[in-house]
Amino acid sequence: MTPSPPPRRVVIAGASAAGLSAAETLRREGFAGTVTLVGQERHLPYDRPPLSKQVLTGAWPAARTALRTAEDLRALDIDLRLGTAAAALSPAARTVTLADGTDIGYDALIVATGVRPRLLPWCGTPGVHVLRDLRDALGLRQRLTAGRRLVVVGAGFLGAEVASAARTLDVDVTLVEPAAVPLAHAVGHRVGAHLAQLHRDHGVDLRLGTQVAEIAAGTGRVTGVRLSDGTSLPADDVLVAVGSEPNTAWLRGSGLRLSDGVVCDEYNAAAPGVYAAGDVARWHHTLFDTLMRVEHRTNAAEQGMSAARNLLRPEQAAPFVPIPYFWSDQHGRKIQAYGQVRGHDEARVVEGDLADGRFLVLYRTGRTLTGALAVGMPPKALRRWRAAIAAGADWHTLTTDSLVA
Amino acid sequence: MRVEVDQPKCVASGQCVLAAPDVFDQDDDGIVVTLNDRPDTGMHDDVREAAALCPAAVISLVEK
């Protein structure tokens, strides 16, 4: 294959963590051409994890979520197009059309348009919130005052963090989850049950094995919810946290393969000259030998870097084979995990004790160690398992070793 | 190059320690600690990588 000429114009669609990381990487790698960074929101790139934590509790002003100073961004010398979303892609013409009608030509494109909250039919009712962007967070924060009643729908990581933040503000919180144990599919039954108890210990009214059947609205505003088990719960506000969907509607008809994300090869390439990174990208992870889409903050930065490097040097492209990492802050505890925890066959506590809230759990998928999760442990205790996961360590060997008691 | 860290923003991910173990460490709570805030030129690429990977924008580099 003849090497394609080096790109002169790179367009990055999406100005959050992955897009920013890609833009910075291009410059750090010496790319001197035009970089256009397109963002739907008007804000300079900001960080999302604090939205369900410090921004919601009021510990941080919104400005503290800025990922870079205006000066840092100026130094990058990028063409920043904020407040207008990428609306269409033509790979044949190599143009991205923005919502305001502008066409931007590119030699190479990185799609980093992220995800949006999955909605329920009654999401339009005033008082029913979702949480994805800064405006959502500030809107919800304003409502969270002592004694108000908040129903959180969905006890995934986001719902759990919002419940936790709201309790610090003395909000009455009910957390509704259809599964019998929250997060069991992700972190396992025992860890899920531990997190459920943590919610109860902090005054969250946890309703498991049931879901919201209907919403009650009085004079144009939510007044409560009715659960599928018949219970009625009064509410001043409702947060819907039932997962996310990739922002790929603008790519329909572009010829890119879309299947719960932009489908990429192991190099984050979706088509010639087109890459994807962050929450929106579903790429082939060669270690876990599966198509993966990861909605974790660290993945956005790592994948933005990888996409930018492979874009600049397609002939020496390196597969993107990260060991995923996530953290979650709930009721003063930090949960941290490496690897592929979801979909495991076995979870085993190897250090500490769930009863005292400090423990480390390893996860087996097939014959292989695929994940490790810790609560309340020093970082080095968890980090040493990262290398074993990266090496695809054999579970049987590990668990008969003295490493695991 | 001078390395500055905003410890109260640190989320204890340890990404910096993986990228530049001679310059960053974590305390028992996982919070970033700098081992060397004036790293030698040979470490600069790793330190820039660490700053870029940090999921909480904790690390700033004064390139002088």
Short mmCIF file of C-alpha atoms in Angstrom, two decimals:
data_model
loop_
_atom_site.label_atom_id
_atom_site.label_comp_id
_atom_site.label_asym_id
_atom_site.label_seq_id
_atom_site.Cartn_x
_atom_site.Cartn_y
_atom_site.Cartn_z
CA MET A 1 0.00 0.00 0.00
CA THR A 2 1.36 3.42 -0.86
CA PRO A 3 1.60 5.62 2.20
CA SER A 4 -1.00 8.35 2.05
CA PRO A 5 0.35 11.91 2.14
CA PRO A 6 0.52 13.34 5.65
CA PRO A 7 -2.64 15.18 6.66
CA ARG A 8 -2.67 18.99 6.63
CA ARG A 9 -6.15 19.49 8.07
CA VAL A 10 -7.49 17.50 11.00
CA VAL A 11 -11.03 17.93 12.25
CA ILE A 12 -11.98 16.65 15.69
CA ALA A 13 -15.72 16.39 16.30
CA GLY A 14 -16.30 16.67 20.04
CA ALA A 15 -14.55 19.08 22.42
CA SER A 16 -14.65 17.13 25.65
CA ALA A 17 -11.95 14.92 27.22
CA ALA A 18 -11.26 12.67 24.20
CA GLY A 19 -11.33 15.47 21.63
CA LEU A 20 -9.09 17.71 23.72
CA SER A 21 -6.65 14.87 24.32
CA ALA A 22 -6.49 14.21 20.58
CA ALA A 23 -5.88 17.88 19.79
CA GLU A 24 -3.11 18.16 22.37
CA THR A 25 -1.49 14.95 21.20
CA LEU A 26 -1.40 16.15 17.59
CA ARG A 27 0.52 19.24 18.70
CA ARG A 28 2.80 17.36 21.10
CA GLU A 29 3.67 15.02 18.23
CA GLY A 30 4.68 18.03 16.16
CA PHE A 31 1.69 18.28 13.82
CA ALA A 32 1.83 21.78 12.36
CA GLY A 33 -1.31 21.73 10.20
CA THR A 34 -4.79 22.99 10.97
CA VAL A 35 -6.65 21.43 13.91
CA THR A 36 -10.35 22.24 14.10
CA LEU A 37 -12.05 21.24 17.34
CA VAL A 38 -15.83 21.26 17.14
CA GLY A 39 -17.97 21.28 20.29
CA GLN A 40 -21.72 21.36 20.69
CA GLU A 41 -21.59 23.18 24.03
CA ARG A 42 -20.48 26.77 24.38
CA HIS A 43 -18.12 26.09 27.27
CA LEU A 44 -14.41 25.60 26.90
CA PRO A 45 -13.57 21.90 27.41
CA TYR A 46 -14.55 20.84 30.93
CA ASP A 47 -14.48 17.72 33.00
CA ARG A 48 -17.58 15.59 33.56
CA PRO A 49 -16.80 13.32 36.54
CA PRO A 50 -17.11 16.23 39.04
CA LEU A 51 -20.63 16.96 37.77
CA SER A 52 -22.09 14.11 39.85
CA LYS A 53 -19.71 14.81 42.75
CA GLN A 54 -18.22 18.20 43.71
CA VAL A 55 -20.39 20.30 41.41
CA LEU A 56 -23.57 18.66 42.67
CA THR A 57 -22.66 19.08 46.34
CA GLY A 58 -21.65 22.68 45.69
CA ALA A 59 -18.08 22.02 46.87
CA TRP A 60 -16.80 23.33 43.53
CA PRO A 61 -17.90 26.26 41.42
CA ALA A 62 -18.52 25.28 37.80
CA ALA A 63 -15.32 27.04 36.70
CA ARG A 64 -13.22 24.51 38.59
CA THR A 65 -14.21 21.83 36.07
CA ALA A 66 -12.27 23.57 33.25
CA LEU A 67 -9.83 21.08 31.75
CA ARG A 68 -7.44 23.77 30.51
CA THR A 69 -7.02 27.50 30.93
CA ALA A 70 -7.93 29.79 28.06
CA GLU A 71 -4.20 30.53 27.80
CA ASP A 72 -3.34 26.80 27.45
CA LEU A 73 -5.91 26.52 24.67
CA ARG A 74 -4.58 29.59 22.86
CA ALA A 75 -1.09 28.10 22.99
CA LEU A 76 -2.40 25.00 21.18
CA ASP A 77 -3.23 27.19 18.19
CA ILE A 78 -6.41 25.32 17.29
CA ASP A 79 -9.48 26.46 15.44
CA LEU A 80 -12.05 26.09 18.22
CA ARG A 81 -15.67 25.97 17.02
CA LEU A 82 -17.84 25.92 20.11
CA GLY A 83 -21.61 26.12 20.40
CA THR A 84 -22.23 24.27 17.16
CA ALA A 85 -22.42 20.52 16.75
CA ALA A 86 -21.11 18.39 13.93
CA ALA A 87 -24.29 17.62 11.99
CA ALA A 88 -23.23 15.51 9.00
CA LEU A 89 -20.25 13.72 7.53
CA SER A 90 -19.34 13.05 3.93
CA PRO A 91 -16.32 10.74 3.79
CA ALA A 92 -16.32 10.92 -0.02
CA ALA A 93 -16.01 14.71 -0.06
CA ARG A 94 -14.05 14.66 3.23
CA THR A 95 -16.22 17.31 4.81
CA VAL A 96 -17.94 17.71 8.14
CA THR A 97 -21.05 19.89 8.07
CA LEU A 98 -21.79 21.82 11.24
CA ALA A 99 -25.25 22.55 12.63
CA ASP A 100 -24.88 26.16 11.47
CA GLY A 101 -24.40 24.96 7.87
CA THR A 102 -20.64 25.49 7.65
CA ASP A 103 -18.70 22.82 5.76
CA ILE A 104 -15.21 22.04 7.04
CA GLY A 105 -12.88 20.05 4.83
CA TYR A 106 -10.50 17.54 6.39
CA ASP A 107 -7.70 15.19 5.47
CA ALA A 108 -8.26 13.23 8.67
CA LEU A 109 -11.15 13.18 11.15
CA ILE A 110 -11.50 12.06 14.75
CA VAL A 111 -15.03 11.38 15.94
CA ALA A 112 -15.29 12.09 19.67
CA THR A 113 -18.91 13.11 20.06
CA GLY A 114 -19.51 11.14 23.25
CA VAL A 115 -22.81 9.92 24.57
CA ARG A 116 -26.12 11.33 25.69
CA PRO A 117 -28.40 10.09 28.48
CA ARG A 118 -30.87 7.38 27.60
CA LEU A 119 -34.31 8.87 28.09
CA LEU A 120 -37.59 7.47 29.38
CA PRO A 121 -40.92 8.49 27.82
CA TRP A 122 -41.75 10.97 30.60
CA CYS A 123 -38.38 12.72 30.61
CA GLY A 124 -39.89 15.95 29.32
CA THR A 125 -41.89 16.57 32.50
CA PRO A 126 -40.57 19.57 34.48
CA GLY A 127 -38.71 18.34 37.55
CA VAL A 128 -37.45 15.25 35.76
CA HIS A 129 -33.70 15.56 35.24
CA VAL A 130 -30.90 13.81 33.43
CA LEU A 131 -27.22 14.46 34.17
CA ARG A 132 -24.67 14.68 31.41
CA ASP A 133 -23.56 18.26 30.97
CA LEU A 134 -22.79 21.26 33.11
CA ARG A 135 -26.20 22.79 32.60
CA ASP A 136 -27.86 19.58 33.82
CA ALA A 137 -25.64 19.55 36.91
CA LEU A 138 -26.25 23.20 37.79
CA GLY A 139 -30.00 22.77 37.25
CA LEU A 140 -30.13 19.77 39.57
CA ARG A 141 -27.83 21.34 42.15
CA GLN A 142 -30.16 24.29 42.51
CA ARG A 143 -32.96 21.89 43.48
CA LEU A 144 -31.03 19.86 46.03
CA THR A 145 -31.75 21.55 49.33
CA ALA A 146 -32.31 19.95 52.73
CA GLY A 147 -35.64 18.17 53.06
CA ARG A 148 -36.43 18.06 49.34
CA ARG A 149 -37.41 14.63 48.03
CA LEU A 150 -35.37 13.21 45.17
CA VAL A 151 -36.13 9.94 43.40
CA VAL A 152 -33.17 8.57 41.49
CA VAL A 153 -34.11 6.10 38.76
CA GLY A 154 -31.28 3.64 38.16
CA ALA A 155 -28.61 2.59 40.67
CA GLY A 156 -25.68 2.43 38.27
CA PHE A 157 -22.55 4.47 38.97
CA LEU A 158 -24.16 7.79 38.06
CA GLY A 159 -27.34 7.19 40.04
CA ALA A 160 -25.33 5.99 43.03
CA GLU A 161 -23.07 9.06 42.96
CA VAL A 162 -26.00 11.45 42.71
CA ALA A 163 -27.75 9.67 45.61
CA SER A 164 -24.55 9.99 47.61
CA ALA A 165 -24.04 13.69 46.79
CA ALA A 166 -27.68 14.47 47.56
CA ARG A 167 -27.47 12.81 50.99
CA THR A 168 -24.60 15.11 51.97
CA LEU A 169 -27.08 17.96 51.39
CA ASP A 170 -29.73 16.28 53.60
CA VAL A 171 -31.98 15.61 50.65
CA ASP A 172 -34.43 12.70 51.14
CA VAL A 173 -33.25 10.23 48.53
CA THR A 174 -35.02 7.17 47.15
CA LEU A 175 -32.98 5.08 44.74
CA VAL A 176 -35.01 2.80 42.45
CA GLU A 177 -33.36 -0.10 40.67
CA PRO A 178 -34.95 -2.98 38.72
CA ALA A 179 -32.16 -5.43 39.55
CA ALA A 180 -32.22 -7.33 42.86
CA VAL A 181 -28.69 -6.12 43.64
CA PRO A 182 -27.38 -2.82 42.28
CA LEU A 183 -24.39 -3.08 39.90
CA ALA A 184 -24.32 -6.88 40.29
CA HIS A 185 -23.81 -7.36 36.54
CA ALA A 186 -20.85 -4.99 36.66
CA VAL A 187 -19.04 -5.66 39.93
CA GLY A 188 -20.58 -8.92 41.13
CA HIS A 189 -23.21 -9.82 43.72
CA ARG A 190 -21.14 -9.43 46.87
CA VAL A 191 -19.68 -6.05 45.97
CA GLY A 192 -23.08 -4.91 44.74
CA ALA A 193 -24.68 -5.98 48.01
CA HIS A 194 -21.96 -4.15 49.91
CA LEU A 195 -22.66 -0.95 47.96
CA ALA A 196 -26.39 -1.40 48.59
CA GLN A 197 -25.74 -1.57 52.34
CA LEU A 198 -23.52 1.52 52.07
CA HIS A 199 -26.49 3.42 50.59
CA ARG A 200 -28.78 2.24 53.39
CA ASP A 201 -26.22 3.14 56.04
CA HIS A 202 -26.22 6.66 54.66
CA GLY A 203 -29.97 7.05 54.73
CA VAL A 204 -30.81 6.26 51.11
CA ASP A 205 -34.20 4.56 50.74
CA LEU A 206 -33.21 1.79 48.33
CA ARG A 207 -36.00 0.13 46.33
CA LEU A 208 -34.69 -2.92 44.51
CA GLY A 209 -36.40 -5.27 42.06
CA THR A 210 -38.88 -2.64 41.00
CA GLN A 211 -39.09 0.16 38.49
CA VAL A 212 -40.94 3.34 37.78
CA ALA A 213 -44.21 2.49 36.06
CA GLU A 214 -45.68 5.94 35.91
CA ILE A 215 -44.96 9.50 36.79
CA ALA A 216 -47.33 11.77 38.69
CA ALA A 217 -47.41 15.40 37.68
CA GLY A 218 -49.50 18.08 39.30
CA THR A 219 -49.62 21.57 37.92
CA GLY A 220 -47.14 20.95 35.14
CA ARG A 221 -44.48 19.57 37.42
CA VAL A 222 -43.54 16.17 38.75
CA THR A 223 -45.10 15.33 42.11
CA GLY A 224 -44.06 11.71 42.44
CA VAL A 225 -43.64 8.34 40.84
CA ARG A 226 -45.56 5.09 41.00
CA LEU A 227 -43.48 1.93 41.07
CA SER A 228 -44.31 -1.33 39.30
CA ASP A 229 -44.88 -2.94 42.74
CA GLY A 230 -47.71 -0.47 43.31
CA THR A 231 -45.90 1.85 45.73
CA SER A 232 -46.34 5.58 45.25
CA LEU A 233 -43.42 7.82 46.15
CA PRO A 234 -43.84 11.57 46.44
CA ALA A 235 -41.00 13.51 44.81
CA ASP A 236 -39.97 17.10 44.28
CA ASP A 237 -37.46 16.02 41.65
CA VAL A 238 -36.62 12.86 39.72
CA LEU A 239 -33.26 12.01 38.20
CA VAL A 240 -33.23 9.48 35.38
CA ALA A 241 -29.89 7.66 35.26
CA VAL A 242 -30.54 4.60 33.11
CA GLY A 243 -27.47 4.61 30.91
CA SER A 244 -26.26 6.40 27.81
CA GLU A 245 -26.41 6.17 24.05
CA PRO A 246 -23.60 7.11 21.68
CA ASN A 247 -24.00 10.35 19.77
CA THR A 248 -23.93 8.88 16.28
CA ALA A 249 -27.16 10.23 14.77
CA TRP A 250 -25.12 12.78 12.79
CA LEU A 251 -23.20 9.92 11.14
CA ARG A 252 -26.25 8.11 9.73
CA GLY A 253 -25.87 7.74 6.00
CA SER A 254 -22.15 8.51 6.15
CA GLY A 255 -21.21 4.91 5.43
CA LEU A 256 -19.43 4.51 8.77
CA ARG A 257 -20.39 1.31 10.53
CA LEU A 258 -22.57 2.21 13.51
CA SER A 259 -23.48 -0.38 16.09
CA ASP A 260 -23.88 1.04 19.59
CA GLY A 261 -21.03 3.39 18.74
CA VAL A 262 -18.69 4.00 15.82
CA VAL A 263 -17.19 0.60 15.01
CA CYS A 264 -13.40 0.74 14.69
CA ASP A 265 -10.55 -1.68 14.18
CA GLU A 266 -7.84 -2.20 16.79
CA TYR A 267 -6.19 1.07 15.70
CA ASN A 268 -9.33 3.15 16.39
CA ALA A 269 -9.78 3.56 12.62
CA ALA A 270 -13.38 3.55 11.35
CA ALA A 271 -12.64 4.28 7.67
CA PRO A 272 -9.67 5.62 5.69
CA GLY A 273 -8.67 8.83 7.45
CA VAL A 274 -11.47 8.53 10.01
CA TYR A 275 -10.85 7.58 13.65
CA ALA A 276 -13.01 7.53 16.77
CA ALA A 277 -12.16 8.02 20.43
CA GLY A 278 -13.84 8.18 23.82
CA ASP A 279 -17.36 7.15 24.84
CA VAL A 280 -18.59 7.02 21.23
CA ALA A 281 -15.96 4.56 19.93
CA ARG A 282 -16.46 0.80 19.79
CA TRP A 283 -13.12 -0.70 18.90
CA HIS A 284 -11.53 -4.11 18.76
CA HIS A 285 -9.56 -4.69 21.97
CA THR A 286 -7.04 -7.37 21.04
CA LEU A 287 -6.21 -8.49 24.59
CA PHE A 288 -9.84 -9.15 25.54
CA ASP A 289 -10.54 -10.09 21.89
CA THR A 290 -13.81 -8.23 21.80
CA LEU A 291 -15.38 -5.06 20.49
CA MET A 292 -15.49 -2.69 23.44
CA ARG A 293 -17.00 0.69 24.13
CA VAL A 294 -15.81 2.24 27.38
CA GLU A 295 -17.50 5.20 29.05
CA HIS A 296 -14.73 5.90 31.55
CA ARG A 297 -12.90 9.16 31.90
CA THR A 298 -9.37 7.79 31.63
CA ASN A 299 -10.25 5.92 28.45
CA ALA A 300 -11.26 9.17 26.77
CA ALA A 301 -7.78 10.66 27.25
CA GLU A 302 -5.97 7.44 26.33
CA GLN A 303 -8.03 6.78 23.23
CA GLY A 304 -7.81 10.39 22.06
CA MET A 305 -4.03 10.04 22.23
CA SER A 306 -3.99 6.72 20.44
CA ALA A 307 -6.28 7.93 17.65
CA ALA A 308 -4.18 11.07 17.13
CA ARG A 309 -0.93 9.11 16.95
CA ASN A 310 -2.29 6.49 14.57
CA LEU A 311 -3.77 9.22 12.40
CA LEU A 312 -0.36 10.88 12.07
CA ARG A 313 1.51 7.63 11.45
CA PRO A 314 -0.87 5.08 9.91
CA GLU A 315 2.06 3.03 8.59
CA GLN A 316 3.34 2.52 12.15
CA ALA A 317 -0.06 2.38 13.81
CA ALA A 318 -0.13 0.76 17.25
CA PRO A 319 -3.17 -1.20 18.43
CA PHE A 320 -5.10 0.46 21.24
CA VAL A 321 -4.92 -2.09 24.07
CA PRO A 322 -5.55 -0.20 27.31
CA ILE A 323 -6.30 -1.76 30.66
CA PRO A 324 -9.54 0.11 31.41
CA TYR A 325 -9.69 1.93 34.72
CA PHE A 326 -12.58 3.55 36.54
CA TRP A 327 -13.31 5.08 39.86
CA SER A 328 -16.50 6.06 41.63
CA ASP A 329 -17.02 8.07 44.81
CA GLN A 330 -19.95 6.92 46.92
CA HIS A 331 -20.68 7.99 50.50
CA GLY A 332 -17.07 8.91 51.17
CA ARG A 333 -15.66 5.66 49.75
CA LYS A 334 -13.61 5.42 46.61
CA ILE A 335 -14.19 2.42 44.39
CA GLN A 336 -11.44 1.77 41.85
CA ALA A 337 -11.09 -0.95 39.26
CA TYR A 338 -8.83 -2.09 36.47
CA GLY A 339 -9.65 -4.30 33.55
CA GLN A 340 -12.76 -5.93 32.22
CA VAL A 341 -14.96 -6.40 35.27
CA ARG A 342 -18.36 -6.53 33.58
CA GLY A 343 -19.48 -9.96 32.40
CA HIS A 344 -17.11 -11.90 34.66
CA ASP A 345 -17.60 -15.58 35.57
CA GLU A 346 -16.24 -15.36 39.11
CA ALA A 347 -15.39 -12.66 41.65
CA ARG A 348 -13.16 -13.48 44.60
CA VAL A 349 -12.21 -11.34 47.61
CA VAL A 350 -8.44 -11.75 48.00
CA GLU A 351 -7.56 -9.01 50.47
CA GLY A 352 -9.43 -7.32 53.28
CA ASP A 353 -13.01 -7.94 54.23
CA LEU A 354 -16.28 -6.64 52.83
CA ALA A 355 -17.59 -6.30 56.38
CA ASP A 356 -15.11 -3.57 57.30
CA GLY A 357 -15.35 -1.79 53.96
CA ARG A 358 -11.74 -2.32 52.86
CA PHE A 359 -11.23 -5.05 50.31
CA LEU A 360 -9.83 -6.12 46.98
CA VAL A 361 -11.69 -8.37 44.56
CA LEU A 362 -10.31 -10.20 41.53
CA TYR A 363 -12.45 -11.17 38.55
CA ARG A 364 -12.15 -14.23 36.35
CA THR A 365 -13.52 -14.53 32.82
CA GLY A 366 -12.99 -17.99 31.37
CA ARG A 367 -9.57 -19.09 32.61
CA THR A 368 -8.12 -15.60 32.78
CA LEU A 369 -7.77 -12.83 35.32
CA THR A 370 -9.61 -9.95 33.64
CA GLY A 371 -10.28 -7.43 36.40
CA ALA A 372 -9.49 -6.17 39.88
CA LEU A 373 -11.54 -3.84 42.08
CA ALA A 374 -10.71 -2.22 45.40
CA VAL A 375 -12.58 -0.21 47.99
CA GLY A 376 -10.69 1.65 50.69
CA MET A 377 -7.33 0.06 49.85
CA PRO A 378 -4.04 1.89 49.26
CA PRO A 379 -3.40 2.44 45.53
CA LYS A 380 -0.42 0.14 45.33
CA ALA A 381 -2.51 -2.82 46.47
CA LEU A 382 -4.65 -2.49 43.36
CA ARG A 383 -2.03 -1.28 40.90
CA ARG A 384 0.06 -4.44 41.12
CA TRP A 385 -2.84 -6.40 39.60
CA ARG A 386 -2.92 -4.18 36.54
CA ALA A 387 0.21 -5.81 35.08
CA ALA A 388 -1.21 -9.28 35.69
CA ILE A 389 -4.38 -8.31 33.82
CA ALA A 390 -2.32 -6.84 30.96
CA ALA A 391 -0.35 -10.09 30.78
CA GLY A 392 -3.57 -12.11 30.54
CA ALA A 393 -2.58 -14.03 33.68
CA ASP A 394 -3.96 -17.51 34.15
CA TRP A 395 -6.43 -17.56 37.04
CA HIS A 396 -5.55 -21.00 38.29
CA THR A 397 -1.85 -20.20 38.49
CA LEU A 398 -2.57 -16.94 40.30
CA THR A 399 -4.96 -18.37 42.80
CA THR A 400 -2.76 -21.32 43.72
CA ASP A 401 0.21 -18.94 44.09
CA SER A 402 1.06 -17.40 47.41
CA LEU A 403 -0.04 -14.07 45.87
CA VAL A 404 -3.59 -14.93 46.74
CA ALA A 405 -4.24 -16.22 50.23
CA MET B 1 10.29 22.40 33.22
CA ARG B 2 8.57 22.83 36.57
CA VAL B 3 5.83 20.39 37.65
CA GLU B 4 2.88 21.68 39.67
CA VAL B 5 0.07 19.55 41.07
CA ASP B 6 -3.33 20.64 42.35
CA GLN B 7 -3.70 17.97 45.05
CA PRO B 8 -7.29 18.79 46.11
CA LYS B 9 -8.43 17.95 42.56
CA CYS B 10 -6.59 14.61 42.47
CA VAL B 11 -8.88 11.58 41.98
CA ALA B 12 -6.19 9.00 42.81
CA SER B 13 -6.28 7.23 39.46
CA GLY B 14 -2.50 6.74 39.45
CA GLN B 15 -2.26 7.40 35.70
CA CYS B 16 0.67 9.75 36.33
CA VAL B 17 2.61 7.08 38.25
CA LEU B 18 2.19 4.65 35.37
CA ALA B 19 3.37 7.25 32.85
CA ALA B 20 6.24 8.83 34.82
CA PRO B 21 7.15 6.77 37.90
CA ASP B 22 10.32 8.75 38.59
CA VAL B 23 8.39 11.99 38.95
CA PHE B 24 5.04 11.02 40.50
CA ASP B 25 3.92 8.81 43.35
CA GLN B 26 0.74 8.41 45.40
CA ASP B 27 0.25 8.64 49.17
CA ASP B 28 -1.78 6.00 51.03
CA ASP B 29 -5.00 7.70 50.02
CA GLY B 30 -3.88 7.66 46.40
CA ILE B 31 -3.29 11.41 46.21
CA VAL B 32 -0.49 12.50 43.87
CA VAL B 33 2.90 13.37 45.32
CA THR B 34 5.73 14.77 43.21
CA LEU B 35 9.09 13.09 43.71
CA ASN B 36 10.90 15.61 41.55
CA ASP B 37 9.30 18.87 40.44
CA ARG B 38 12.24 19.82 38.18
CA PRO B 39 12.64 16.67 36.08
CA ASP B 40 15.61 16.27 33.73
CA THR B 41 15.06 16.83 30.02
CA GLY B 42 15.10 13.09 29.38
CA MET B 43 11.92 12.70 31.46
CA HIS B 44 9.98 15.54 29.87
CA ASP B 45 8.10 13.41 27.35
CA ASP B 46 6.91 11.06 30.10
CA VAL B 47 5.86 13.98 32.28
CA ARG B 48 3.89 15.57 29.43
CA GLU B 49 2.23 12.20 28.84
CA ALA B 50 1.34 12.01 32.54
CA ALA B 51 -0.17 15.50 32.49
CA ALA B 52 -2.21 14.65 29.40
CA LEU B 53 -3.43 11.34 30.85
CA CYS B 54 -4.48 12.76 34.21
CA PRO B 55 -8.28 12.40 34.33
CA ALA B 56 -8.69 15.44 36.58
CA ALA B 57 -6.33 17.98 35.00
CA VAL B 58 -4.30 18.07 38.20
CA ILE B 59 -0.83 18.40 36.68
CA SER B 60 0.41 21.65 35.15
CA LEU B 61 3.79 22.10 33.55
CA VAL B 62 5.57 25.39 33.49
CA GLU B 63 7.83 24.98 30.46
CA LYS B 64 10.73 27.25 31.16
#
